[in-house]
mmCIF file with all atom_site columns, C-alpha atoms in Angstrom:
data_model
loop_
_atom_site.group_PDB
_atom_site.id
_atom_site.type_symbol
_atom_site.label_atom_id
_atom_site.label_alt_id
_atom_site.label_comp_id
_atom_site.label_asym_id
_atom_site.label_entity_id
_atom_site.label_seq_id
_atom_site.pdbx_PDB_ins_code
_atom_site.Cartn_x
_atom_site.Cartn_y
_atom_site.Cartn_z
_atom_site.occupancy
_atom_site.B_iso_or_equiv
_atom_site.pdbx_formal_charge
_atom_site.auth_seq_id
_atom_site.auth_comp_id
_atom_site.auth_asym_id
_atom_site.auth_atom_id
_atom_site.pdbx_PDB_model_num
ATOM 1   C CA . MET A 1 1   ? 42.714  37.171  29.659  1.00 57.00 ? 907  MET A CA 1
ATOM 2   C CA . SER A 1 2   ? 41.988  40.102  27.403  1.00 56.00 ? 908  SER A CA 1
ATOM 3   C CA . LYS A 1 3   ? 38.491  41.031  26.345  1.00 58.00 ? 909  LYS A CA 1
ATOM 4   C CA . SER A 1 4   ? 39.241  40.382  22.653  1.00 54.00 ? 910  SER A CA 1
ATOM 5   C CA . ILE A 1 5   ? 40.468  36.813  23.332  1.00 56.00 ? 911  ILE A CA 1
ATOM 6   C CA . ARG A 1 6   ? 37.399  36.126  25.487  1.00 51.00 ? 912  ARG A CA 1
ATOM 7   C CA . THR A 1 7   ? 35.096  37.494  22.771  1.00 50.00 ? 913  THR A CA 1
ATOM 8   C CA . SER A 1 8   ? 36.870  35.367  20.151  1.00 49.00 ? 914  SER A CA 1
ATOM 9   C CA . ARG A 1 9   ? 36.413  32.241  22.277  1.00 51.00 ? 915  ARG A CA 1
ATOM 10  C CA . ILE A 1 10  ? 32.704  32.967  22.781  1.00 51.00 ? 916  ILE A CA 1
ATOM 11  C CA . ARG A 1 11  ? 32.238  33.399  19.030  1.00 51.00 ? 917  ARG A CA 1
ATOM 12  C CA . LEU A 1 12  ? 34.150  30.180  18.375  1.00 44.00 ? 918  LEU A CA 1
ATOM 13  C CA . PHE A 1 13  ? 32.009  28.249  20.869  1.00 45.00 ? 919  PHE A CA 1
ATOM 14  C CA . ALA A 1 14  ? 28.818  29.760  19.408  1.00 45.00 ? 920  ALA A CA 1
ATOM 15  C CA . ALA A 1 15  ? 29.881  28.851  15.869  1.00 44.00 ? 921  ALA A CA 1
ATOM 16  C CA . SER A 1 16  ? 30.810  25.336  17.001  1.00 45.00 ? 922  SER A CA 1
ATOM 17  C CA . GLY A 1 17  ? 27.444  24.949  18.711  1.00 44.00 ? 923  GLY A CA 1
ATOM 18  C CA . ILE A 1 18  ? 25.588  26.027  15.580  1.00 44.00 ? 924  ILE A CA 1
ATOM 19  C CA . ALA A 1 19  ? 27.629  23.603  13.478  1.00 41.00 ? 925  ALA A CA 1
ATOM 20  C CA . VAL A 1 20  ? 26.888  20.738  15.885  1.00 37.00 ? 926  VAL A CA 1
ATOM 21  C CA . LEU A 1 21  ? 23.169  21.546  15.809  1.00 37.00 ? 927  LEU A CA 1
ATOM 22  C CA . ALA A 1 22  ? 23.181  21.686  12.015  1.00 38.00 ? 928  ALA A CA 1
ATOM 23  C CA . LEU A 1 23  ? 24.907  18.302  11.809  1.00 36.00 ? 929  LEU A CA 1
ATOM 24  C CA . ALA A 1 24  ? 22.502  16.793  14.324  1.00 37.00 ? 930  ALA A CA 1
ATOM 25  C CA . ALA A 1 25  ? 19.506  18.071  12.390  1.00 36.00 ? 931  ALA A CA 1
ATOM 26  C CA . THR A 1 26  ? 20.921  16.648  9.174   1.00 34.00 ? 932  THR A CA 1
ATOM 27  C CA . ALA A 1 27  ? 21.676  13.296  10.775  1.00 36.00 ? 933  ALA A CA 1
ATOM 28  C CA . CYS A 1 28  ? 18.126  13.026  12.122  1.00 35.00 ? 934  CYS A CA 1
ATOM 29  C CA . GLY A 1 29  ? 16.504  14.247  8.925   1.00 36.00 ? 935  GLY A CA 1
ATOM 30  C CA . PRO A 1 30  ? 14.922  12.216  6.128   1.00 34.00 ? 936  PRO A CA 1
ATOM 31  C CA . THR A 1 31  ? 16.763  9.263   4.654   1.00 34.00 ? 937  THR A CA 1
ATOM 32  C CA . ASP A 1 32  ? 16.514  7.620   1.268   1.00 35.00 ? 938  ASP A CA 1
ATOM 33  C CA . SER A 1 33  ? 14.754  4.578   2.674   1.00 32.00 ? 939  SER A CA 1
ATOM 34  C CA . ASP A 1 34  ? 13.454  3.123   5.877   1.00 32.00 ? 940  ASP A CA 1
ATOM 35  C CA . ALA A 1 35  ? 14.266  -0.327  7.248   1.00 30.00 ? 941  ALA A CA 1
ATOM 36  C CA . SER A 1 36  ? 11.714  -1.987  4.946   1.00 30.00 ? 942  SER A CA 1
ATOM 37  C CA . GLY A 1 37  ? 13.283  -0.415  1.859   1.00 32.00 ? 943  GLY A CA 1
ATOM 38  C CA . ALA A 1 38  ? 10.353  1.901   1.209   1.00 32.00 ? 944  ALA A CA 1
ATOM 39  C CA . GLN A 1 39  ? 11.169  5.321   -0.144  1.00 32.00 ? 945  GLN A CA 1
ATOM 40  C CA . ASP A 1 40  ? 10.358  8.286   2.083   1.00 33.00 ? 946  ASP A CA 1
ATOM 41  C CA . GLN A 1 41  ? 7.312   10.227  0.997   1.00 32.00 ? 947  GLN A CA 1
ATOM 42  C CA . PRO A 1 42  ? 7.345   13.963  0.360   1.00 32.00 ? 948  PRO A CA 1
ATOM 43  C CA . SER A 1 43  ? 6.092   16.206  3.143   1.00 31.00 ? 949  SER A CA 1
ATOM 44  C CA . THR A 1 44  ? 3.097   17.182  1.035   1.00 32.00 ? 950  THR A CA 1
ATOM 45  C CA . PRO A 1 45  ? 0.166   14.761  1.194   1.00 33.00 ? 951  PRO A CA 1
ATOM 46  C CA . PRO A 1 46  ? 0.533   11.904  -1.305  1.00 35.00 ? 952  PRO A CA 1
ATOM 47  C CA . ALA A 1 47  ? -1.737  12.008  -4.336  1.00 37.00 ? 953  ALA A CA 1
ATOM 48  C CA . ALA A 1 48  ? -3.463  8.845   -3.084  1.00 37.00 ? 954  ALA A CA 1
ATOM 49  C CA . SER A 1 49  ? -5.014  10.885  -0.256  1.00 38.00 ? 955  SER A CA 1
ATOM 50  C CA . GLN A 1 50  ? -6.392  13.511  -2.631  1.00 40.00 ? 956  GLN A CA 1
ATOM 51  C CA . PRO A 1 51  ? -9.811  13.100  -4.253  1.00 42.00 ? 957  PRO A CA 1
ATOM 52  C CA . ALA A 1 52  ? -9.586  10.906  -7.351  1.00 40.00 ? 958  ALA A CA 1
ATOM 53  C CA . SER A 1 53  ? -10.593 13.844  -9.556  1.00 38.00 ? 959  SER A CA 1
ATOM 54  C CA . GLN A 1 54  ? -7.529  15.820  -8.337  1.00 40.00 ? 960  GLN A CA 1
ATOM 55  C CA . GLN A 1 55  ? -4.967  13.013  -8.674  1.00 40.00 ? 961  GLN A CA 1
ATOM 56  C CA . PRO A 1 56  ? -2.679  12.984  -11.677 1.00 40.00 ? 962  PRO A CA 1
ATOM 57  C CA . ALA A 1 57  ? -3.918  10.233  -14.015 1.00 38.00 ? 963  ALA A CA 1
ATOM 58  C CA . ALA A 1 58  ? -0.598  8.349   -13.806 1.00 39.00 ? 964  ALA A CA 1
ATOM 59  C CA . GLN A 1 59  ? -0.993  7.869   -10.037 1.00 57.00 ? 965  GLN A CA 1
ATOM 60  C CA . GLN A 1 60  ? -4.561  6.595   -10.107 1.00 63.00 ? 966  GLN A CA 1
ATOM 61  C CA . PRO A 1 61  ? -4.774  2.808   -10.218 1.00 71.00 ? 967  PRO A CA 1
ATOM 62  C CA . ALA A 1 62  ? -6.291  1.594   -13.475 1.00 82.00 ? 968  ALA A CA 1
ATOM 63  C CA . PRO A 1 63  ? -9.908  0.586   -12.868 1.00 91.00 ? 969  PRO A CA 1
ATOM 64  C CA . THR A 1 64  ? -10.643 -3.123  -13.028 1.00 90.00 ? 970  THR A CA 1
ATOM 65  C CA . GLY A 1 65  ? -13.190 -4.381  -15.553 1.00 90.00 ? 971  GLY A CA 1
ATOM 66  C CA . ALA A 1 66  ? -13.153 -8.066  -14.612 1.00 95.00 ? 972  ALA A CA 1
ATOM 67  C CA . LEU A 1 67  ? -12.680 -10.441 -11.713 1.00 97.00 ? 973  LEU A CA 1
ATOM 68  C CA . ILE A 1 68  ? -11.423 -13.833 -12.825 1.00 97.00 ? 974  ILE A CA 1
ATOM 69  C CA . ALA A 1 69  ? -11.041 -17.030 -10.820 1.00 97.00 ? 975  ALA A CA 1
ATOM 70  C CA . ALA A 1 70  ? -7.698  -18.605 -11.665 1.00 95.00 ? 976  ALA A CA 1
ATOM 71  C CA . LYS A 1 71  ? -5.841  -21.769 -10.692 1.00 91.00 ? 977  LYS A CA 1
ATOM 72  C CA . THR A 1 72  ? -2.052  -21.682 -10.472 1.00 89.00 ? 978  THR A CA 1
ATOM 73  C CA . PRO A 1 73  ? 0.639   -24.105 -9.353  1.00 89.00 ? 979  PRO A CA 1
ATOM 74  C CA . SER A 1 74  ? 0.766   -22.173 -6.047  1.00 91.00 ? 980  SER A CA 1
ATOM 75  C CA . PHE A 1 75  ? -2.960  -21.624 -5.399  1.00 93.00 ? 981  PHE A CA 1
ATOM 76  C CA . ALA A 1 76  ? -5.931  -23.948 -5.811  1.00 90.00 ? 982  ALA A CA 1
ATOM 77  C CA . ALA A 1 77  ? -8.144  -20.927 -6.590  1.00 95.00 ? 983  ALA A CA 1
ATOM 78  C CA . MET A 1 78  ? -7.341  -17.241 -6.575  1.00 97.00 ? 984  MET A CA 1
ATOM 79  C CA . VAL A 1 79  ? -8.655  -14.010 -8.112  1.00 98.00 ? 985  VAL A CA 1
ATOM 80  C CA . THR A 1 80  ? -7.039  -11.854 -10.768 1.00 97.00 ? 986  THR A CA 1
ATOM 81  C CA . ASP A 1 81  ? -8.110  -8.682  -12.546 1.00 96.00 ? 987  ASP A CA 1
ATOM 82  C CA . ASP A 1 82  ? -8.588  -8.190  -16.303 1.00 93.00 ? 988  ASP A CA 1
ATOM 83  C CA . GLN A 1 83  ? -4.798  -7.845  -16.689 1.00 93.00 ? 989  GLN A CA 1
ATOM 84  C CA . GLY A 1 84  ? -4.043  -11.113 -14.876 1.00 95.00 ? 990  GLY A CA 1
ATOM 85  C CA . ARG A 1 85  ? -2.756  -9.233  -11.812 1.00 96.00 ? 991  ARG A CA 1
ATOM 86  C CA . THR A 1 86  ? -3.313  -10.968 -8.473  1.00 97.00 ? 992  THR A CA 1
ATOM 87  C CA . LEU A 1 87  ? -5.874  -9.393  -6.143  1.00 98.00 ? 993  LEU A CA 1
ATOM 88  C CA . TYR A 1 88  ? -5.414  -9.356  -2.376  1.00 98.00 ? 994  TYR A CA 1
ATOM 89  C CA . ARG A 1 89  ? -7.468  -8.788  0.775   1.00 98.00 ? 995  ARG A CA 1
ATOM 90  C CA . PHE A 1 90  ? -6.282  -6.994  3.919   1.00 98.00 ? 996  PHE A CA 1
ATOM 91  C CA . ASP A 1 91  ? -7.055  -8.392  7.387   1.00 98.00 ? 997  ASP A CA 1
ATOM 92  C CA . LYS A 1 92  ? -7.283  -4.863  8.866   1.00 98.00 ? 998  LYS A CA 1
ATOM 93  C CA . ASP A 1 93  ? -10.251 -4.090  6.570   1.00 98.00 ? 999  ASP A CA 1
ATOM 94  C CA . THR A 1 94  ? -13.766 -5.195  7.463   1.00 97.00 ? 1000 THR A CA 1
ATOM 95  C CA . ALA A 1 95  ? -16.193 -7.197  5.329   1.00 97.00 ? 1001 ALA A CA 1
ATOM 96  C CA . HIS A 1 96  ? -19.457 -6.519  7.168   1.00 95.00 ? 1002 HIS A CA 1
ATOM 97  C CA . PRO A 1 97  ? -19.814 -3.628  6.667   1.00 96.00 ? 1003 PRO A CA 1
ATOM 98  C CA . SER A 1 98  ? -17.244 -3.317  3.890   1.00 97.00 ? 1004 SER A CA 1
ATOM 99  C CA . ALA A 1 99  ? -14.571 -0.784  4.815   1.00 97.00 ? 1005 ALA A CA 1
ATOM 100 C CA . SER A 1 100 ? -11.067 -0.096  3.535   1.00 97.00 ? 1006 SER A CA 1
ATOM 101 C CA . ASN A 1 101 ? -8.427  0.764   6.126   1.00 97.00 ? 1007 ASN A CA 1
ATOM 102 C CA . CYS A 1 102 ? -5.598  1.211   3.621   1.00 97.00 ? 1008 CYS A CA 1
ATOM 103 C CA . SER A 1 103 ? -4.927  4.790   2.496   1.00 95.00 ? 1009 SER A CA 1
ATOM 104 C CA . GLY A 1 104 ? -1.997  7.167   2.063   1.00 95.00 ? 1010 GLY A CA 1
ATOM 105 C CA . ASP A 1 105 ? 1.342   5.311   1.954   1.00 96.00 ? 1011 ASP A CA 1
ATOM 106 C CA . CYS A 1 106 ? -0.480  1.997   2.343   1.00 97.00 ? 1012 CYS A CA 1
ATOM 107 C CA . ALA A 1 107 ? -2.520  2.632   -0.845  1.00 96.00 ? 1013 ALA A CA 1
ATOM 108 C CA . VAL A 1 108 ? 0.705   3.445   -2.709  1.00 96.00 ? 1014 VAL A CA 1
ATOM 109 C CA . LYS A 1 109 ? 2.125   0.008   -1.827  1.00 97.00 ? 1015 LYS A CA 1
ATOM 110 C CA . TRP A 1 110 ? -1.280  -1.663  -2.129  1.00 98.00 ? 1016 TRP A CA 1
ATOM 111 C CA . PRO A 1 111 ? -3.268  0.152   -4.861  1.00 97.00 ? 1017 PRO A CA 1
ATOM 112 C CA . PRO A 1 112 ? -6.997  -0.423  -4.463  1.00 97.00 ? 1018 PRO A CA 1
ATOM 113 C CA . ALA A 1 113 ? -8.779  -2.371  -7.209  1.00 97.00 ? 1019 ALA A CA 1
ATOM 114 C CA . LEU A 1 114 ? -11.035 0.420   -8.409  1.00 97.00 ? 1020 LEU A CA 1
ATOM 115 C CA . ALA A 1 115 ? -14.211 -0.546  -10.249 1.00 95.00 ? 1021 ALA A CA 1
ATOM 116 C CA . LYS A 1 116 ? -15.051 0.277   -13.852 1.00 93.00 ? 1022 LYS A CA 1
ATOM 117 C CA . ASP A 1 117 ? -18.679 1.145   -14.554 1.00 90.00 ? 1023 ASP A CA 1
ATOM 118 C CA . SER A 1 118 ? -19.261 -2.474  -15.571 1.00 91.00 ? 1024 SER A CA 1
ATOM 119 C CA . VAL A 1 119 ? -17.385 -5.437  -14.109 1.00 94.00 ? 1025 VAL A CA 1
ATOM 120 C CA . THR A 1 120 ? -17.579 -8.944  -15.554 1.00 96.00 ? 1026 THR A CA 1
ATOM 121 C CA . VAL A 1 121 ? -16.910 -12.044 -13.505 1.00 97.00 ? 1027 VAL A CA 1
ATOM 122 C CA . THR A 1 122 ? -15.555 -15.433 -14.560 1.00 97.00 ? 1028 THR A CA 1
ATOM 123 C CA . GLY A 1 123 ? -15.747 -18.342 -12.125 1.00 97.00 ? 1029 GLY A CA 1
ATOM 124 C CA . ILE A 1 124 ? -16.979 -16.055 -9.339  1.00 97.00 ? 1030 ILE A CA 1
ATOM 125 C CA . ASP A 1 125 ? -20.494 -15.729 -7.905  1.00 97.00 ? 1031 ASP A CA 1
ATOM 126 C CA . LYS A 1 126 ? -21.656 -12.277 -9.099  1.00 96.00 ? 1032 LYS A CA 1
ATOM 127 C CA . SER A 1 127 ? -23.682 -11.830 -5.876  1.00 97.00 ? 1033 SER A CA 1
ATOM 128 C CA . LEU A 1 128 ? -20.388 -11.690 -3.917  1.00 97.00 ? 1034 LEU A CA 1
ATOM 129 C CA . VAL A 1 129 ? -19.084 -8.744  -5.982  1.00 97.00 ? 1035 VAL A CA 1
ATOM 130 C CA . SER A 1 130 ? -19.822 -5.186  -4.903  1.00 97.00 ? 1036 SER A CA 1
ATOM 131 C CA . THR A 1 131 ? -18.035 -1.888  -4.228  1.00 97.00 ? 1037 THR A CA 1
ATOM 132 C CA . VAL A 1 132 ? -17.186 0.260   -1.239  1.00 97.00 ? 1038 VAL A CA 1
ATOM 133 C CA . THR A 1 133 ? -16.739 4.028   -1.428  1.00 96.00 ? 1039 THR A CA 1
ATOM 134 C CA . ARG A 1 134 ? -13.254 5.085   -0.333  1.00 95.00 ? 1040 ARG A CA 1
ATOM 135 C CA . ALA A 1 135 ? -12.517 8.293   1.568   1.00 92.00 ? 1041 ALA A CA 1
ATOM 136 C CA . ASP A 1 136 ? -11.497 9.959   -1.726  1.00 91.00 ? 1042 ASP A CA 1
ATOM 137 C CA . GLY A 1 137 ? -14.880 9.115   -3.291  1.00 93.00 ? 1043 GLY A CA 1
ATOM 138 C CA . SER A 1 138 ? -13.570 6.390   -5.616  1.00 95.00 ? 1044 SER A CA 1
ATOM 139 C CA . LYS A 1 139 ? -15.331 3.005   -5.810  1.00 96.00 ? 1045 LYS A CA 1
ATOM 140 C CA . GLN A 1 140 ? -13.247 -0.006  -4.767  1.00 97.00 ? 1046 GLN A CA 1
ATOM 141 C CA . LEU A 1 141 ? -14.235 -3.544  -5.710  1.00 98.00 ? 1047 LEU A CA 1
ATOM 142 C CA . THR A 1 142 ? -15.152 -5.916  -2.902  1.00 98.00 ? 1048 THR A CA 1
ATOM 143 C CA . LEU A 1 143 ? -15.490 -9.684  -2.944  1.00 98.00 ? 1049 LEU A CA 1
ATOM 144 C CA . GLY A 1 144 ? -17.433 -11.343 -0.162  1.00 98.00 ? 1050 GLY A CA 1
ATOM 145 C CA . GLY A 1 145 ? -17.433 -7.887  1.447   1.00 98.00 ? 1051 GLY A CA 1
ATOM 146 C CA . TRP A 1 146 ? -13.600 -7.629  1.501   1.00 98.00 ? 1052 TRP A CA 1
ATOM 147 C CA . PRO A 1 147 ? -12.043 -4.690  -0.401  1.00 98.00 ? 1053 PRO A CA 1
ATOM 148 C CA . LEU A 1 148 ? -9.595  -5.857  -3.088  1.00 98.00 ? 1054 LEU A CA 1
ATOM 149 C CA . TYR A 1 149 ? -6.081  -4.541  -3.812  1.00 98.00 ? 1055 TYR A CA 1
ATOM 150 C CA . ARG A 1 150 ? -3.098  -5.102  -6.078  1.00 97.00 ? 1056 ARG A CA 1
ATOM 151 C CA . PHE A 1 151 ? 0.478   -5.233  -4.728  1.00 98.00 ? 1057 PHE A CA 1
ATOM 152 C CA . ALA A 1 152 ? 2.880   -2.670  -6.214  1.00 97.00 ? 1058 ALA A CA 1
ATOM 153 C CA . LYS A 1 153 ? 5.782   -5.167  -6.171  1.00 97.00 ? 1059 LYS A CA 1
ATOM 154 C CA . ASP A 1 154 ? 3.833   -7.627  -8.345  1.00 97.00 ? 1060 ASP A CA 1
ATOM 155 C CA . THR A 1 155 ? 5.204   -6.560  -11.726 1.00 94.00 ? 1061 THR A CA 1
ATOM 156 C CA . LYS A 1 156 ? 3.590   -9.099  -14.033 1.00 94.00 ? 1062 LYS A CA 1
ATOM 157 C CA . ALA A 1 157 ? 0.497   -11.251 -14.358 1.00 94.00 ? 1063 ALA A CA 1
ATOM 158 C CA . GLY A 1 158 ? 0.526   -14.160 -11.924 1.00 93.00 ? 1064 GLY A CA 1
ATOM 159 C CA . ASP A 1 159 ? 2.972   -12.632 -9.411  1.00 95.00 ? 1065 ASP A CA 1
ATOM 160 C CA . THR A 1 160 ? 1.933   -13.310 -5.795  1.00 96.00 ? 1066 THR A CA 1
ATOM 161 C CA . LEU A 1 161 ? 4.718   -11.483 -3.936  1.00 96.00 ? 1067 LEU A CA 1
ATOM 162 C CA . GLY A 1 162 ? 2.188   -9.868  -1.574  1.00 97.00 ? 1068 GLY A CA 1
ATOM 163 C CA . GLN A 1 163 ? 1.007   -13.175 -0.112  1.00 97.00 ? 1069 GLN A CA 1
ATOM 164 C CA . GLY A 1 164 ? 1.401   -13.090 3.678   1.00 97.00 ? 1070 GLY A CA 1
ATOM 165 C CA . VAL A 1 165 ? 3.083   -9.667  3.836   1.00 97.00 ? 1071 VAL A CA 1
ATOM 166 C CA . GLY A 1 166 ? 2.966   -8.382  7.396   1.00 97.00 ? 1072 GLY A CA 1
ATOM 167 C CA . GLY A 1 167 ? 0.771   -11.361 8.306   1.00 97.00 ? 1073 GLY A CA 1
ATOM 168 C CA . THR A 1 168 ? -2.220  -9.290  7.119   1.00 98.00 ? 1074 THR A CA 1
ATOM 169 C CA . TRP A 1 169 ? -2.198  -9.397  3.290   1.00 98.00 ? 1075 TRP A CA 1
ATOM 170 C CA . PHE A 1 170 ? -3.468  -12.476 1.467   1.00 98.00 ? 1076 PHE A CA 1
ATOM 171 C CA . VAL A 1 171 ? -4.313  -13.546 -2.058  1.00 98.00 ? 1077 VAL A CA 1
ATOM 172 C CA . SER A 1 172 ? -8.103  -13.513 -2.398  1.00 98.00 ? 1078 SER A CA 1
ATOM 173 C CA . SER A 1 173 ? -10.074 -16.654 -3.137  1.00 97.00 ? 1079 SER A CA 1
ATOM 174 C CA . PRO A 1 174 ? -13.109 -16.503 -5.487  1.00 97.00 ? 1080 PRO A CA 1
ATOM 175 C CA . GLN A 1 175 ? -15.284 -16.227 -2.341  1.00 97.00 ? 1081 GLN A CA 1
ATOM 176 C CA . GLY A 1 176 ? -13.292 -13.285 -0.919  1.00 97.00 ? 1082 GLY A CA 1
ATOM 177 C CA . LYS A 1 177 ? -11.637 -15.495 1.675   1.00 97.00 ? 1083 LYS A CA 1
ATOM 178 C CA . LYS A 1 178 ? -7.895  -16.112 2.030   1.00 97.00 ? 1084 LYS A CA 1
ATOM 179 C CA . ALA A 1 179 ? -6.778  -18.288 -0.872  1.00 96.00 ? 1085 ALA A CA 1
ATOM 180 C CA . THR A 1 180 ? -5.323  -21.666 0.005   1.00 91.00 ? 1086 THR A CA 1
ATOM 181 C CA . SER A 1 181 ? -2.209  -23.074 -1.556  1.00 86.00 ? 1087 SER A CA 1
ATOM 182 C CA . SER A 1 182 ? -2.497  -25.920 -4.024  1.00 78.00 ? 1088 SER A CA 1
ATOM 183 C CA . ALA A 1 183 ? -1.387  -28.116 -1.110  1.00 70.00 ? 1089 ALA A CA 1
ATOM 184 C CA . GLY A 1 184 ? -4.524  -27.025 0.792   1.00 60.00 ? 1090 GLY A CA 1
ATOM 185 C CA . THR A 1 185 ? -3.076  -24.567 3.300   1.00 51.00 ? 1091 THR A CA 1
ATOM 186 C CA . SER A 1 186 ? -3.127  -20.794 3.552   1.00 50.00 ? 1092 SER A CA 1
ATOM 187 C CA . THR A 1 187 ? 0.415   -19.819 2.608   1.00 47.00 ? 1093 THR A CA 1
ATOM 188 C CA . GLY A 1 188 ? 2.552   -17.230 4.323   1.00 48.00 ? 1094 GLY A CA 1
ATOM 189 C CA . GLY A 1 189 ? 5.055   -14.832 2.876   1.00 46.00 ? 1095 GLY A CA 1
ATOM 190 C CA . SER A 1 190 ? 7.199   -11.889 3.764   1.00 41.00 ? 1096 SER A CA 1
ATOM 191 C CA . THR A 1 191 ? 6.601   -10.291 7.135   1.00 40.00 ? 1097 THR A CA 1
ATOM 192 C CA . SER A 1 192 ? 7.500   -6.757  6.103   1.00 42.00 ? 1098 SER A CA 1
ATOM 193 C CA . GLY A 1 193 ? 5.034   -4.198  4.798   1.00 46.00 ? 1099 GLY A CA 1
ATOM 194 C CA . TYR A 1 194 ? 1.724   -2.853  5.964   1.00 43.00 ? 1100 TYR A CA 1
#
C-alpha cells in the first residue's frame, strides 16, 4: 500500500473519529426539557440565587401584604395571599427554627412568599406569622414557623395544583400545618416536582 493511500486512510479515520465525538457530545448535551417537563436552566446562576437587590424586578416574586384563611370546596381551611393565590409549605423546610431549603431551580418552581413591610391577617392568629431571612437576604413569610411559597403552575386565584407534589409540598392551613381536604383528610397530588 502506498504512503499516500495510507495517509489518506489515517486522515479519513481521524475525521470520522472527530465527527463521532462531535455527535456524541451533541447527543449528551442539554435538551429542551427533562423528564418532568421542566425547562433546562442556563449555565449561569439563576436570578433567584442572586441577592434580591441584583435580581431583575420581573423575576422577584411580588411581596405578599396579607395572609387570608379561606374555605374552598376542596379544603376545609387553607391560606391564600392578597391576590387569592394558594400558599404552600415544604416538608424539607424546618419550622423550629424556621429555615427554607428551597432555592435556585426550586425557588423558580416554588416562588417564596416574600413579606411586605406590613402584613395583615384575616382568620389567622397573628402570633403564628413571622419571617425568615433567606440566603439572598430577602424576608420570607412563615406561618407556624413554616416558610410559605406559591406554586408557579398555579395560574389563577384558588388553584391548588401544587398540593402533594413530590409528596413534600402541601397547601398550608391557617395554623401552618398541612391543610386537610373538605372531607377531613390531607389530600395528595402529583408526585413530580421538588
